[in-house]
Short mmCIF file of C-alpha atoms in Angstrom, two decimals:
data_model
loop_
_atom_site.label_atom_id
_atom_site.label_comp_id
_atom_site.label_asym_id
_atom_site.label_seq_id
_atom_site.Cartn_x
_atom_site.Cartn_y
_atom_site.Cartn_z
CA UNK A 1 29.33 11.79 2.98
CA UNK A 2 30.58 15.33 4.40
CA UNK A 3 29.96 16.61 7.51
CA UNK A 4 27.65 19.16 5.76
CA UNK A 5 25.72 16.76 3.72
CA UNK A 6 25.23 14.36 7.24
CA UNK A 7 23.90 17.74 8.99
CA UNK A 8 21.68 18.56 5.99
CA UNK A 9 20.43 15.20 5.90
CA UNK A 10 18.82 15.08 8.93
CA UNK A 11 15.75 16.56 7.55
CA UNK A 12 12.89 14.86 6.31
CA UNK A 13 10.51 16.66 3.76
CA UNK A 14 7.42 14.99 3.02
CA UNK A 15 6.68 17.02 -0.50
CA UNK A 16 5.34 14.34 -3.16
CA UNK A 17 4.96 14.63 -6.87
CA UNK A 18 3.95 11.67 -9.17
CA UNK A 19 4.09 10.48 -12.98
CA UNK A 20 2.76 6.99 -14.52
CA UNK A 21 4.47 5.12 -16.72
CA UNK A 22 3.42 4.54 -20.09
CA UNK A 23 1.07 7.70 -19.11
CA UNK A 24 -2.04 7.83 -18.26
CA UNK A 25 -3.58 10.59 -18.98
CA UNK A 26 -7.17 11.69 -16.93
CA UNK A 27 -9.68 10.44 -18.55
CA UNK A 28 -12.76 8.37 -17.71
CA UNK A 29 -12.37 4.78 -16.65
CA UNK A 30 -14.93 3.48 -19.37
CA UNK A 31 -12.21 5.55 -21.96
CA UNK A 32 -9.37 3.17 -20.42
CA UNK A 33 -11.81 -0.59 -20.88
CA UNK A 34 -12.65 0.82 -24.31
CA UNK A 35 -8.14 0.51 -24.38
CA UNK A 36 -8.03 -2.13 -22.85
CA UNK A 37 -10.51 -4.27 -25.50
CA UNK A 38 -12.26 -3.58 -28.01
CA UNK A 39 -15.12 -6.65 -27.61
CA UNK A 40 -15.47 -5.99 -23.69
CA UNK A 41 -19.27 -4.77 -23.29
CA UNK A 42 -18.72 -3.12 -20.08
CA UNK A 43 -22.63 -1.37 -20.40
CA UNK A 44 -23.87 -5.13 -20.35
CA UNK A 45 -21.09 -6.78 -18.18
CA UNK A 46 -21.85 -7.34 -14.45
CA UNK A 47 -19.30 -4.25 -12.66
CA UNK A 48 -17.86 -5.32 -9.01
CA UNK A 49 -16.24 -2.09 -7.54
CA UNK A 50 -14.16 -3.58 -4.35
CA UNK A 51 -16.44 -6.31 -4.46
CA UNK A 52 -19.87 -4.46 -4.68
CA UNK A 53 -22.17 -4.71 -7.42
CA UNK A 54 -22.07 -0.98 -9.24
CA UNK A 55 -23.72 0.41 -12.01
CA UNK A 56 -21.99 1.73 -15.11
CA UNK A 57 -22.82 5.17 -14.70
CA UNK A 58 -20.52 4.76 -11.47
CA UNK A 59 -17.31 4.29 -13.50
CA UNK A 60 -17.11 7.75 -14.74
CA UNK A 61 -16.84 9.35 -11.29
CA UNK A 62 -13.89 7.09 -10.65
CA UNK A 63 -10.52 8.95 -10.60
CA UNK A 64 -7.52 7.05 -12.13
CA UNK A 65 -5.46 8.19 -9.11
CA UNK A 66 -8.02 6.26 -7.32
CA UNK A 67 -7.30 2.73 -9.37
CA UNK A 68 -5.47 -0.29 -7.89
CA UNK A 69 -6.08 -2.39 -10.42
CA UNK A 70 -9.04 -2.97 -13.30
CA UNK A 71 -9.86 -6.86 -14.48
CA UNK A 72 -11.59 -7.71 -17.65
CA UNK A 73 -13.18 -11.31 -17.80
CA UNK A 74 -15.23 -12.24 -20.87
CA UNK A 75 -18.04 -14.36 -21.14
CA UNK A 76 -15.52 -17.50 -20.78
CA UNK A 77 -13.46 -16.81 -18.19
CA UNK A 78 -16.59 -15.04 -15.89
CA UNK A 79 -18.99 -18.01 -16.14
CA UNK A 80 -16.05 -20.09 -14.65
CA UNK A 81 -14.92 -18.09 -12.63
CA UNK A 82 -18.47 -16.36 -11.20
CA UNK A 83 -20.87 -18.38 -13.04
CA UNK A 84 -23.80 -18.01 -15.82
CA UNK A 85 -26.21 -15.93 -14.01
CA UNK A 86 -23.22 -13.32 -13.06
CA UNK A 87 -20.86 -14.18 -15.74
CA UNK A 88 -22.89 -14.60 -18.97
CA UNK A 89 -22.06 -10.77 -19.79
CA UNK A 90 -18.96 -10.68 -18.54
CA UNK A 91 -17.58 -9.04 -15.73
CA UNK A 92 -15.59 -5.97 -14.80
CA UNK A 93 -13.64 -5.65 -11.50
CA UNK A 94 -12.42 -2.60 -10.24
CA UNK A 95 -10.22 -2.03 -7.03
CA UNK A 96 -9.62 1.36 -5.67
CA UNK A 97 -6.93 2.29 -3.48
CA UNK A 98 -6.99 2.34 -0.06
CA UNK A 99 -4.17 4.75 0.88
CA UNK A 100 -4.54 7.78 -1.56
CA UNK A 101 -2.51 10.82 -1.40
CA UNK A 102 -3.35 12.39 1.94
CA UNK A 103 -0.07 14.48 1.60
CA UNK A 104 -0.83 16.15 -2.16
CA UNK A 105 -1.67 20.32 -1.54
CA UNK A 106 -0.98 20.44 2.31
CA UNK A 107 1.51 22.99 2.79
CA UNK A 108 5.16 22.81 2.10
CA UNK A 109 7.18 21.96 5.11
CA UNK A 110 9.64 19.55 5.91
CA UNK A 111 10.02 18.59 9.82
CA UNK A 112 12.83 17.49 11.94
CA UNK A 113 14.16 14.89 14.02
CA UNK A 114 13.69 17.04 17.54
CA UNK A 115 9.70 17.67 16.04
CA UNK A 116 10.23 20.80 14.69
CA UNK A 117 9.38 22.27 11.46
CA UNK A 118 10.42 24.81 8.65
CA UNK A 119 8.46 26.23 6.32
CA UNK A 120 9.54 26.04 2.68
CA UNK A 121 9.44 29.36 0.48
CA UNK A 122 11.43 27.88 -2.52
CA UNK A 123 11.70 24.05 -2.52
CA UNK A 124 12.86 21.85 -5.86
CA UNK A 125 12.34 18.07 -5.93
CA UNK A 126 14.44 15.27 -6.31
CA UNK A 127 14.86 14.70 -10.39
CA UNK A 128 16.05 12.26 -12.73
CA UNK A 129 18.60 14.35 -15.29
CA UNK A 130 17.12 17.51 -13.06
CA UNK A 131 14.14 16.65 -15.39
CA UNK A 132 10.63 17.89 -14.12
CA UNK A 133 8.00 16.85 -16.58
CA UNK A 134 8.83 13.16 -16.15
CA UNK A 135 10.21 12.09 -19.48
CA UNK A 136 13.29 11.16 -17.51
CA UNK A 137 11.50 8.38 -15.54
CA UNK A 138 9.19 7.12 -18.14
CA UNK A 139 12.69 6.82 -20.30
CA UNK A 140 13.89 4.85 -17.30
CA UNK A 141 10.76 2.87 -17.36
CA UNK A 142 10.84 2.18 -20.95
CA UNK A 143 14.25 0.66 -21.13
CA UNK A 144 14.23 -1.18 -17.90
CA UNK A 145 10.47 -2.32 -17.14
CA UNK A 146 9.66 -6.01 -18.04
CA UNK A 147 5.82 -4.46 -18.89
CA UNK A 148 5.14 -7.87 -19.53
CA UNK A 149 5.46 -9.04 -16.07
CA UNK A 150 1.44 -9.53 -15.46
CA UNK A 151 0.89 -11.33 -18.83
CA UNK A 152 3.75 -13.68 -17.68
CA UNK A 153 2.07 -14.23 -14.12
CA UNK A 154 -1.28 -14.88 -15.95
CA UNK A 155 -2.91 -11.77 -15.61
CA UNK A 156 -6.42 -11.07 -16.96
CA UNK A 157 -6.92 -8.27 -19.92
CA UNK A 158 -6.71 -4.53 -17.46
CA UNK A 159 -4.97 -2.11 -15.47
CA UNK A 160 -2.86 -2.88 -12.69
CA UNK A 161 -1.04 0.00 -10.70
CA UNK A 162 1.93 0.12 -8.53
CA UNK A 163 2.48 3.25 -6.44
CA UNK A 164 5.33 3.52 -4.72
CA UNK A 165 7.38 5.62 -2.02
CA UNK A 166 11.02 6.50 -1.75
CA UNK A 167 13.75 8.51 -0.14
CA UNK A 168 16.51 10.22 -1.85
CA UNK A 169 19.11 11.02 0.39
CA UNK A 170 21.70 13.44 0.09
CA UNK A 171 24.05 12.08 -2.30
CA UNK A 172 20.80 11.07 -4.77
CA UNK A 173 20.67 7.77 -3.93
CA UNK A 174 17.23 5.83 -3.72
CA UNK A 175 16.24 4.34 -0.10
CA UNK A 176 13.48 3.02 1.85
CA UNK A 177 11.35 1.92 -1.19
CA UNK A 178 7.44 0.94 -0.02
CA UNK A 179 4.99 -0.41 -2.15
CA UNK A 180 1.89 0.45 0.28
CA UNK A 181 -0.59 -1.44 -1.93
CA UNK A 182 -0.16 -4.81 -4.45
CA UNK A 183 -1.94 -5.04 -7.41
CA UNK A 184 -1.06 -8.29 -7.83
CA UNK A 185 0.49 -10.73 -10.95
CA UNK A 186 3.81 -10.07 -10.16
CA UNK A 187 4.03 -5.83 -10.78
CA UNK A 188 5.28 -5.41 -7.46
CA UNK A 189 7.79 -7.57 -7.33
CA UNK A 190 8.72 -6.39 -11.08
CA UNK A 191 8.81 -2.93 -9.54
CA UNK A 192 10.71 -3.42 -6.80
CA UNK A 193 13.67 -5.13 -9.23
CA UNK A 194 12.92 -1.95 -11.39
CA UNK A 195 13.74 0.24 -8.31
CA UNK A 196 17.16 -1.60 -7.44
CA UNK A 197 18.33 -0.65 -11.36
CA UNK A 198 17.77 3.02 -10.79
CA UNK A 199 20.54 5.58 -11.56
CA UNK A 200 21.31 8.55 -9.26
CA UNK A 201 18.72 11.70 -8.49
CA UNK A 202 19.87 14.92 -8.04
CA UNK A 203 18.66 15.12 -4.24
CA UNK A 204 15.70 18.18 -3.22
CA UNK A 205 16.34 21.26 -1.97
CA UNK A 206 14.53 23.34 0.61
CA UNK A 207 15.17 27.46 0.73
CA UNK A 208 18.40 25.99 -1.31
CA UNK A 209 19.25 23.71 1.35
CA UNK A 210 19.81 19.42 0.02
CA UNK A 211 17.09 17.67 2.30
CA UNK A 212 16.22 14.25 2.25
CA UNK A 213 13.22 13.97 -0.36
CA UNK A 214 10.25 11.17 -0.14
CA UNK A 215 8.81 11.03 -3.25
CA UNK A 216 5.80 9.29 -4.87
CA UNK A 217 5.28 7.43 -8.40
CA UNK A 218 3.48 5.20 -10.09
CA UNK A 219 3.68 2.44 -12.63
CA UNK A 220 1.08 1.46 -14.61
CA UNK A 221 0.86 -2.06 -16.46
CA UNK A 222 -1.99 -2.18 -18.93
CA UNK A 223 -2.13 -5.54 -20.34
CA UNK A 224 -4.87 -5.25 -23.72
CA UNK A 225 -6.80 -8.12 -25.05
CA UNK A 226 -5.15 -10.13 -27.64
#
């Protein structure tokens, strides 16, 4: 690394941007269980949201940015599993995220090692092909994700969503990947194997400086019912 690159790369900017894989798109959470299955009553099933009995009507006013994960279990599977009085509908299990995106429309500023901070008047972020719609990443995700990786860890019919954080440095190169949250059935770890595959960004800028870049995304796994 140059001596200019080392000096540039002492800054930190904590800008995030995000896009899902296989994309979601913002609709309503019933919209995404009508996806998921086609025989899944989720009107008549018995809905646990973080463990709390819910209504239906609650579902709507659930964000997808909010998801962690969504379970289906049919009559089958929920009897076992919760038993007839509970499960003879079925049940639906949603978990919401505990760390959202505190960051997303604070102000644009990346701060320094001595505490300091500089404002941002023109800042770019790190990109895949210097691509910013995200067709770039969901290309990488398409070729390189195992999307099968729940199904293979026994994963009920839903949704299960990995968010993760990163650093590219200077030279485009991703570091310090954190996976705050774990949906379970093996995405993470799928994710994290993903993350080790990934080619080079082209690093951020700030007021046309490089910076170090942390950056958000997300990978979605939707496993429908067979």
């Amino acid at each position: 690394m140059t001596n200019a690159l080392k000096k540039l790369s002492r800054f930190l900017c904590l800008f995030y941007f995000s896009f899902s894989a296989y994309t979601l798109h913002a609709q309503s959470l019933p919209v995404y269980i009508k996806q998921i299955s086609k025989k899944f009553n989720a009107e008549e099933a018995t809905i646990r949201i973080n463990n709390k009995l819910a209504d239906y009507s609650a579902l709507s006013g659930i964000a997808d940015t909010l998801l962690l994960k969504v379970e289906l279990y049919q009559k089958k599977e929920a009897i076992a599993l919760y038993g007839k009085e509970e499960g003879r509908n079925g049940v639906l299990l949603v978990t919401l995220r505990k760390h959202a995106d505190e960051r997303r429309g604070t102000p644009q500023y990346i701060y320094h090692k001595n505490g300091d901070s500089t404002y941002c008047e023109q800042q770019t972020p790190a990109t895949l092909d210097h691509d910013t719609t995200g067709k770039s990443w969901l290309n990488f995700l398409v070729k390189n994700l195992n999307a099968a990786a729940p199904v293979d860890a026994g994963s009920p019919p839903g949704l299960y969503i990995v968010y993760i954080t990163f650093t590219v440095d200077a030279e485009g190169n991703v570091t310090d990947l954190q996976i705050p949250e774990d949906p379970g059935y093996g995405t993470s770890k799928e994710v994290r194997r993903l993350m080790k595959t990934s080619p080079k960004w082209q690093p951020g800028t700030c007021n046309g400086n490089i910076i170090l870049y942390r950056a958000i995304q997300r990978v979605t796994f939707m496993v429908n019912e067979g």
